[in-house]
Short mmCIF file of C-alpha atoms in Angstrom, two decimals:
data_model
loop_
_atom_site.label_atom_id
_atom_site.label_comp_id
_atom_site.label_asym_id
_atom_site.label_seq_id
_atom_site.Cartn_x
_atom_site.Cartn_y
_atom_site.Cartn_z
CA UNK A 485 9.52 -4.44 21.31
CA UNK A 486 6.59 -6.59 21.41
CA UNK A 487 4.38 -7.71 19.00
CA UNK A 488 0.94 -6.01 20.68
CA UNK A 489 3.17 -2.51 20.58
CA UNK A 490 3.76 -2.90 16.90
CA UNK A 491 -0.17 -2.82 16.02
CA UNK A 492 -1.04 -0.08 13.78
CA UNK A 493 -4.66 1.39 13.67
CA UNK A 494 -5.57 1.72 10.48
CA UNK A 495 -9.48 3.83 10.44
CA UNK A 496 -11.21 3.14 6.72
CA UNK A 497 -13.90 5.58 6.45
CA UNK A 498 -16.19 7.43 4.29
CA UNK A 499 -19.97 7.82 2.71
CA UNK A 500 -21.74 4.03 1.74
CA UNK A 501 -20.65 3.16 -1.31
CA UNK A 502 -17.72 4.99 -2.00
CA UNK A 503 -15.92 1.72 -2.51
CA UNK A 504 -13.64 0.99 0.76
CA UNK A 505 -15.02 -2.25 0.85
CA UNK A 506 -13.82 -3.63 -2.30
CA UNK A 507 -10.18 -1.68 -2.12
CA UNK A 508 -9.92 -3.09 1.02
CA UNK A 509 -10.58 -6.88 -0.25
CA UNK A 510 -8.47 -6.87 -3.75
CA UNK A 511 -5.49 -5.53 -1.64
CA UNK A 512 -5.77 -7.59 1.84
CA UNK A 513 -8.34 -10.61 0.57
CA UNK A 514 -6.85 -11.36 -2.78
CA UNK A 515 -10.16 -10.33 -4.79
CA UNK A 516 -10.00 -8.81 -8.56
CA UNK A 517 -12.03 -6.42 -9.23
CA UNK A 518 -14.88 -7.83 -11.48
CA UNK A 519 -15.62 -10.06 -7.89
CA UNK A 520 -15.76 -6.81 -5.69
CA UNK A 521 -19.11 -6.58 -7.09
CA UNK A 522 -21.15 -9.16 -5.25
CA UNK A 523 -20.02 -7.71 -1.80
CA UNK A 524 -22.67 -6.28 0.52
CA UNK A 525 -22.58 -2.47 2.40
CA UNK A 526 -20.33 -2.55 5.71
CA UNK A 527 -22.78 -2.90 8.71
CA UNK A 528 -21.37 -0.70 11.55
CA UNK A 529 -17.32 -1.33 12.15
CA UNK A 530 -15.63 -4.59 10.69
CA UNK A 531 -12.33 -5.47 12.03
CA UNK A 532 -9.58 -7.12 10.84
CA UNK A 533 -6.02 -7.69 11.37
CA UNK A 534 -3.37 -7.80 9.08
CA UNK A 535 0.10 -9.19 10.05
CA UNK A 536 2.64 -7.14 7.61
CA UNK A 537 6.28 -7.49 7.83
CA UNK A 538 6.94 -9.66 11.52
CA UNK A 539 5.97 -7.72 14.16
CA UNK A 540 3.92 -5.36 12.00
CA UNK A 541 0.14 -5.82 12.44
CA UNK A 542 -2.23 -3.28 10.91
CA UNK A 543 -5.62 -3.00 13.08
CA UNK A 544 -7.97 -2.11 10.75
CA UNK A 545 -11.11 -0.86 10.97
CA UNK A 546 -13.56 -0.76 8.04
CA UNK A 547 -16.43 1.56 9.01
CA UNK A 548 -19.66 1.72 7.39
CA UNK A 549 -20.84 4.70 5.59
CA UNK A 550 -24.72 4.72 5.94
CA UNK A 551 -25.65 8.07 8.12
CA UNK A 552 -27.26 6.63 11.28
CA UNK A 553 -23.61 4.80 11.65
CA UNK A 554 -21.63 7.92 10.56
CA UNK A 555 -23.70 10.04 13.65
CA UNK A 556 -22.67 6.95 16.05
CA UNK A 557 -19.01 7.59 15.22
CA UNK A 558 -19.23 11.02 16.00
CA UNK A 559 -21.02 11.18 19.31
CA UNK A 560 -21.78 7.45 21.39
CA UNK A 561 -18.57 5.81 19.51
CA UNK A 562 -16.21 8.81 19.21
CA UNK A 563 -13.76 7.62 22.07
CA UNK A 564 -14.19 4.28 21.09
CA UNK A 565 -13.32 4.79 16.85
CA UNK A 566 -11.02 7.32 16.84
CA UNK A 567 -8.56 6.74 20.05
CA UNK A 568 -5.23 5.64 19.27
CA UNK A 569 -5.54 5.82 15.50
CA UNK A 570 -2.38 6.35 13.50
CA UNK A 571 -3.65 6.48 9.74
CA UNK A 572 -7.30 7.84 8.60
CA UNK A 573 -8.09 6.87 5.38
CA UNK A 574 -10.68 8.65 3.87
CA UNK A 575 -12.48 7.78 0.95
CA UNK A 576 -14.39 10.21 -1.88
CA UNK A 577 -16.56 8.54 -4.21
CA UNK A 578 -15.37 11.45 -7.03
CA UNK A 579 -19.11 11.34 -8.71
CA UNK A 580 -21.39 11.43 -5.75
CA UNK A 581 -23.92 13.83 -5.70
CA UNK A 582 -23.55 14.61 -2.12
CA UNK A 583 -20.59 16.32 -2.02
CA UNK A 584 -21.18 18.90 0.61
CA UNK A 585 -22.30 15.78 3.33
CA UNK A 586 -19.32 13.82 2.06
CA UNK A 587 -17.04 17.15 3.06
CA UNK A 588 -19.36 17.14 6.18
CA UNK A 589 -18.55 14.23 7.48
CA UNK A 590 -14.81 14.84 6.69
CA UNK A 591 -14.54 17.56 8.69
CA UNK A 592 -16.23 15.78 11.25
CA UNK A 593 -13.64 13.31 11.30
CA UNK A 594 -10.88 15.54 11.43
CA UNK A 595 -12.78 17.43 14.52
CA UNK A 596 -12.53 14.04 16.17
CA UNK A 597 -9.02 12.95 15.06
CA UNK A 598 -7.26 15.87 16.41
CA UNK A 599 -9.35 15.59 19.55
CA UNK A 600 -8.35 11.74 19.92
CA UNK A 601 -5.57 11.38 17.84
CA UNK A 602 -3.50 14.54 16.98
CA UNK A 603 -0.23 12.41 15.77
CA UNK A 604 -2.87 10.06 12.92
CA UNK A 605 -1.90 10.52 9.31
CA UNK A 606 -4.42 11.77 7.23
CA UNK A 607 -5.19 10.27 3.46
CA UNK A 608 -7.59 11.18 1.12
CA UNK A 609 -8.48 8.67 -1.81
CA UNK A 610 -10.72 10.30 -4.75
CA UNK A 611 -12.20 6.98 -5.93
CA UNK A 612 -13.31 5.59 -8.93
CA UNK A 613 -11.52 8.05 -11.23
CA UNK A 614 -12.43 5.31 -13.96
CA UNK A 615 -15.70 6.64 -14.06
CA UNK A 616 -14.20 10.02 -14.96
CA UNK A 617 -13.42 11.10 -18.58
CA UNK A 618 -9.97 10.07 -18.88
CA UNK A 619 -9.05 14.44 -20.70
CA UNK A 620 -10.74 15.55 -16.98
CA UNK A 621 -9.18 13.35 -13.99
CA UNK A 622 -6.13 16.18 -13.87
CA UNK A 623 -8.28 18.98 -13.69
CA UNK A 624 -10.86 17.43 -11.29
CA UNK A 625 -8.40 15.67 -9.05
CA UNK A 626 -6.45 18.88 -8.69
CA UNK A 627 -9.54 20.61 -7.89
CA UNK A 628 -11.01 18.04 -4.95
CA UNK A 629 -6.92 17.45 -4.04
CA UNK A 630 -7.42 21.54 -3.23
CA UNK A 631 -10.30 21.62 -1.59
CA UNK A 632 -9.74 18.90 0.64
CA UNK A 633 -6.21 19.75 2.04
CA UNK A 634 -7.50 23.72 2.41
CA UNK A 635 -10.63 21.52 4.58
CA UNK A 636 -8.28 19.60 6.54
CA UNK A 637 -6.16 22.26 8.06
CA UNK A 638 -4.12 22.08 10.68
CA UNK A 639 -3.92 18.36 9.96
CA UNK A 640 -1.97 17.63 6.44
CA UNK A 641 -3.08 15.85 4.22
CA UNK A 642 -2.26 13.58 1.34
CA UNK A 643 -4.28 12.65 -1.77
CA UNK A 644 -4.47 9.78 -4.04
CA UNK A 645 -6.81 9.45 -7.45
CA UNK A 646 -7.91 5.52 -7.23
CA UNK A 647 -10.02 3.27 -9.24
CA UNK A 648 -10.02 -0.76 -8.27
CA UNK A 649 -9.34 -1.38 -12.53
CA UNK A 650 -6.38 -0.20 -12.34
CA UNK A 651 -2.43 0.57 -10.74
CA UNK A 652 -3.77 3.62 -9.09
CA UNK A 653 -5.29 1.56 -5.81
CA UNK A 654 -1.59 0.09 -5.76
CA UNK A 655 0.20 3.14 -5.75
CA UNK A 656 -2.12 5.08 -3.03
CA UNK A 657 -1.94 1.92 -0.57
CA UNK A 658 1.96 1.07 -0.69
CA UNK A 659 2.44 4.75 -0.08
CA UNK A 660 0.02 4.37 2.99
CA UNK A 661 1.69 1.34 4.44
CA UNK A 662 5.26 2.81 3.62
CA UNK A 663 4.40 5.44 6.50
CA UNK A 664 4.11 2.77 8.95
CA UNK A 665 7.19 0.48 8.60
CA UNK A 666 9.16 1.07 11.88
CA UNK A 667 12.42 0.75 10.10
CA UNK A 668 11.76 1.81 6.90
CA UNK A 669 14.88 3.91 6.40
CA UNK A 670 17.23 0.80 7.68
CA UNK A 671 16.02 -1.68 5.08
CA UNK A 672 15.98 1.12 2.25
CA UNK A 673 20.30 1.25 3.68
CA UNK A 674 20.37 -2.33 3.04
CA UNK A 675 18.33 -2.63 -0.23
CA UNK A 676 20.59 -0.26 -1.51
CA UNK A 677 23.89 -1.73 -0.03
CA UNK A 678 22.43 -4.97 -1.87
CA UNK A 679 21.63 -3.08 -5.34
CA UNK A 680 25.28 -1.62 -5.39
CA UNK A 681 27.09 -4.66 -4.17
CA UNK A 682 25.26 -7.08 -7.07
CA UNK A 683 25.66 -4.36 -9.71
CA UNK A 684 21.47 -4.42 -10.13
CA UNK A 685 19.65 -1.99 -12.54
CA UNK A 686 17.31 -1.86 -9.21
CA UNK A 687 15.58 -4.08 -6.71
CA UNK A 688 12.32 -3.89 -5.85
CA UNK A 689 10.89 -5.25 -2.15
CA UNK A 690 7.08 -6.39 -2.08
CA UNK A 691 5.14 -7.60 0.51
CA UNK A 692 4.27 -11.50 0.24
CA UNK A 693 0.48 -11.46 0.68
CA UNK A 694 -0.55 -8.17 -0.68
CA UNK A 695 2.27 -7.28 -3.29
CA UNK A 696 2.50 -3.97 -2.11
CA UNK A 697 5.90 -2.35 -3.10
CA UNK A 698 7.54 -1.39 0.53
CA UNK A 699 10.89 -0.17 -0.48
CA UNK A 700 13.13 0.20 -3.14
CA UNK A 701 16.38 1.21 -4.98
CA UNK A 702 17.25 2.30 -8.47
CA UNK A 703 21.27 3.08 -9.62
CA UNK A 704 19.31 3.88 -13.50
CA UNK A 705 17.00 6.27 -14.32
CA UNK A 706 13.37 4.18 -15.77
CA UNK A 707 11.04 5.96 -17.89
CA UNK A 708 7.86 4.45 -16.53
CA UNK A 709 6.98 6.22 -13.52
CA UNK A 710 4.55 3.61 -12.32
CA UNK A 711 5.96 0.61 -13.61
CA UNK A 712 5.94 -0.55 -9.71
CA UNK A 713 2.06 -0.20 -9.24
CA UNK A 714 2.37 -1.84 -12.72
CA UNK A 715 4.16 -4.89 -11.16
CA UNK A 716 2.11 -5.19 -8.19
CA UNK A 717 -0.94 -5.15 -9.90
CA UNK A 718 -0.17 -8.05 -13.07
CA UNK A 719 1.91 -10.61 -10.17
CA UNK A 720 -1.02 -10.17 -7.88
CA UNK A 721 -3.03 -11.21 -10.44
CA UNK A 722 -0.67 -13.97 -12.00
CA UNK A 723 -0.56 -15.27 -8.11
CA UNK A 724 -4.26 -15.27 -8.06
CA UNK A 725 -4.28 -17.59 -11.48
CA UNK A 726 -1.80 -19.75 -10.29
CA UNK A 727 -4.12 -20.50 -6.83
CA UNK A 728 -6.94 -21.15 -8.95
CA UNK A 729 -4.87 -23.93 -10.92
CA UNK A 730 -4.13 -25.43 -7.30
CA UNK A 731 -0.24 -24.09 -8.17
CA UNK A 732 1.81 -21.82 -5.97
CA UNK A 733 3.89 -18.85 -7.25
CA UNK A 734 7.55 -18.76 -5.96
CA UNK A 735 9.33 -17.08 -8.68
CA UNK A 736 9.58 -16.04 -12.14
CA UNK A 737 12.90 -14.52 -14.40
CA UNK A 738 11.72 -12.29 -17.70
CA UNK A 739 15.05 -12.02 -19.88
CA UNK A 740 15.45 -10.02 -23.29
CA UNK A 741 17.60 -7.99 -25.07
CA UNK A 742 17.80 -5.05 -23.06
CA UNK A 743 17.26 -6.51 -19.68
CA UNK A 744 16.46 -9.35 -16.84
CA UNK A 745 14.32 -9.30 -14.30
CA UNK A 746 14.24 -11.88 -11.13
CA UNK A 747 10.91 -12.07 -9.06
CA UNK A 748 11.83 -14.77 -5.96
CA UNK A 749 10.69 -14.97 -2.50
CA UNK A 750 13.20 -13.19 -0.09
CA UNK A 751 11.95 -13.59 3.14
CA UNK A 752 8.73 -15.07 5.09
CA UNK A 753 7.28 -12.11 4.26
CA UNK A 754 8.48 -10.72 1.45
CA UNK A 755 9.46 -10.94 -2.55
CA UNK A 756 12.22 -8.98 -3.96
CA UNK A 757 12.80 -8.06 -7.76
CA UNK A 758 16.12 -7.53 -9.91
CA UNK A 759 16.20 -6.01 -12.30
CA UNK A 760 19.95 -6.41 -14.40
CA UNK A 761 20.33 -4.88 -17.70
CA UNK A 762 24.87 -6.40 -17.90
CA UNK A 763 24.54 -9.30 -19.50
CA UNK A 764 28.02 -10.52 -18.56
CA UNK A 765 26.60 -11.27 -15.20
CA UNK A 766 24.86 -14.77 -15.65
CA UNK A 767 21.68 -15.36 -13.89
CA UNK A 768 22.86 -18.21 -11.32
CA UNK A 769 25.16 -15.55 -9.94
CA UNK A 770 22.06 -12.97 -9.14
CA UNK A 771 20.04 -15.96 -7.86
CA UNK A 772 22.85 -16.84 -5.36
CA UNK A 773 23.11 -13.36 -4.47
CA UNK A 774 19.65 -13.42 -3.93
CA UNK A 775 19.60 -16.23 -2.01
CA UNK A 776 22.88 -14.76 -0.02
CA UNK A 777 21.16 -11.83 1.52
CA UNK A 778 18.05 -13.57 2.70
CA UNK A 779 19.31 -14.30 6.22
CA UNK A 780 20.34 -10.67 6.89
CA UNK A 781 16.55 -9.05 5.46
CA UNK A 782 15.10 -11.73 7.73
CA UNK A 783 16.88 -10.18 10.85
CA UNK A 784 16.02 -6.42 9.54
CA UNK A 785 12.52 -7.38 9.80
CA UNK A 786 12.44 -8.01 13.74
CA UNK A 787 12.40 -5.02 14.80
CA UNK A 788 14.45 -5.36 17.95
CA UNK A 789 17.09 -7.48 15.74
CA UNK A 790 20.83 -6.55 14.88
CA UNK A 791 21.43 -2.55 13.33
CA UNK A 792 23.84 -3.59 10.81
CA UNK A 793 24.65 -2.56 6.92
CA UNK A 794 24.95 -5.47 4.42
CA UNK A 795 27.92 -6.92 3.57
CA UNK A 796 28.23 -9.68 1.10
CA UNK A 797 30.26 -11.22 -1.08
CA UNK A 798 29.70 -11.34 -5.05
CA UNK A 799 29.60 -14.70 -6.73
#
């Protein structure tokens, strides 16, 4: 398959200042939050494209929210925005004070996707729950989560609380770009073949430039349901740190008691954590393993390369 027949349009939309600006550049440009600040409104559509995972390229389109370019999008641009679109993300500011227009312009959107683009996945993000009283997100979230997927019938739709301080941003985009992994189900095979062979807790499998979790495996039960978004969030930032001191992050082992955990690059575009709570097994052995299984994760990622389970040997 070639590489133009792997791009992935990816449409970021919703009402000027709503924040899909700044989630777009802590998770694709490497900002933190505190910078997100100093960015300017979108003017009109700005494109970019993201190469994710080989032949993986996400097209995406960042469209500004002020209403003369919202009415442009729905009548001279309509062909033009939302052909050939296979995610809509849409995104709620959760205290504006134009919520009927915001739900407006939704639906508009919708009219237009299933016109244009009946297969696109549909996403909702209800941003800047930070700004929310932390005893009301539930209740509010459920309530807009509601309303929105009653509003987006026939399409379904999904629905993420965000906020750019913390994991939630994480959580809502890995689940996004888990949908559009061509062979998402094949590595998950392997990454478990490769959890079971080296006796591992559970392995984790990030992207390299965004540190978006894109698969994993777990043989124990954890009690921290977002520990991932967790992870993503604190390496990002440790990477970021380490850039500024002119140093480059490869990998990192955390050992105590209970547990260790390996964070090393796996392939050219990915890390992979291990997490190994039997301390019999020494930590060179899970490094070579590691290092054992990068050849075959390097083949799953061309899409057109070998269909084949792992098989490796334990050191």
């Amino acid at each position: 398959m070639s590489s133009t027949a792997m791009k992935k349009k990816v449409l970021l939309m919703g009402k000027s200042g709503s924040g899909k600006t700044s989630m777009r550049s802590i998770i694709f440009a490497n900002y933190i939050a505190r910078d997100t600040r100093r960015l300017g409104a979108t003017i009109d559509v700005e494109h970019s494209h993201v190469r994710f995972l080989g032949n993986l390229v996400l097209n995406l389109w960042d469209c500004g929210g002020q209403d003369t370019f919202m009415e442009n999008y729905f009548t001279s641009q309509r062909d033009n925005i939302f052909r050939n679109v296979e995610v809509l993300i849409y995104v709620f500011d959760v205290e504006s004070r134009e919520l009927e227009k915001d739900m407006h312009y939704y639906q508009s959107c919708l009219e237009a996707i299933l016109q244009n683009s009946p297969d696109a996945k549909v996403f909702c993000l209800v941003h800047k729950m930070d700004l929310v009283q932390e005893d009301q997100r539930d209740l509010i979230f459920k309530e807009r989560e509601e309303d929105l997927k009653r509003l987006s019938r026939p399409l379904a739709c999904t629905c993420f609380r965000t906020s750019i301080w913390d994991e939630t941003l994480y959580k809502a985009w890995s689940s996004i770009v888990y949908q559009l992994i061509p062979n998402v189900q094949q590595l998950e095979t392997n990454l478990r073949n490769f959890a079971q062979i080296i006796e591992a807790d559970e392995v984790l499998l990030f992207e390299r430039a965004t540190f978006l979790v894109i698969s994993h495996y777990q043989c124990k039960e954890q009690r921290d349901a977002h520990r991932f978004e967790k992870i993503s969030n604190i390496i990002k930032q440790f990477k970021l740190s380490c850039r500024q001191l002119a140093a480059s992050f490869q990998s990192m082992e955390v050992r105590n008691s209970n547990f260790a955990a390996f964070i090393d690059v796996f392939t050219s575009n990915t890390y992979v954590m291990v997490i190994m709570s039997d301390p019999s097994i020494p930590s060179a052995a899970t490094l070579i393993n590691i290092r054992n299984a990068r050849k075959h994760f390097e083949k799953l990622e061309r899409v057109d390369g070998p269909k084949h389970s792992l098989h490796m040997r334990m050191r």
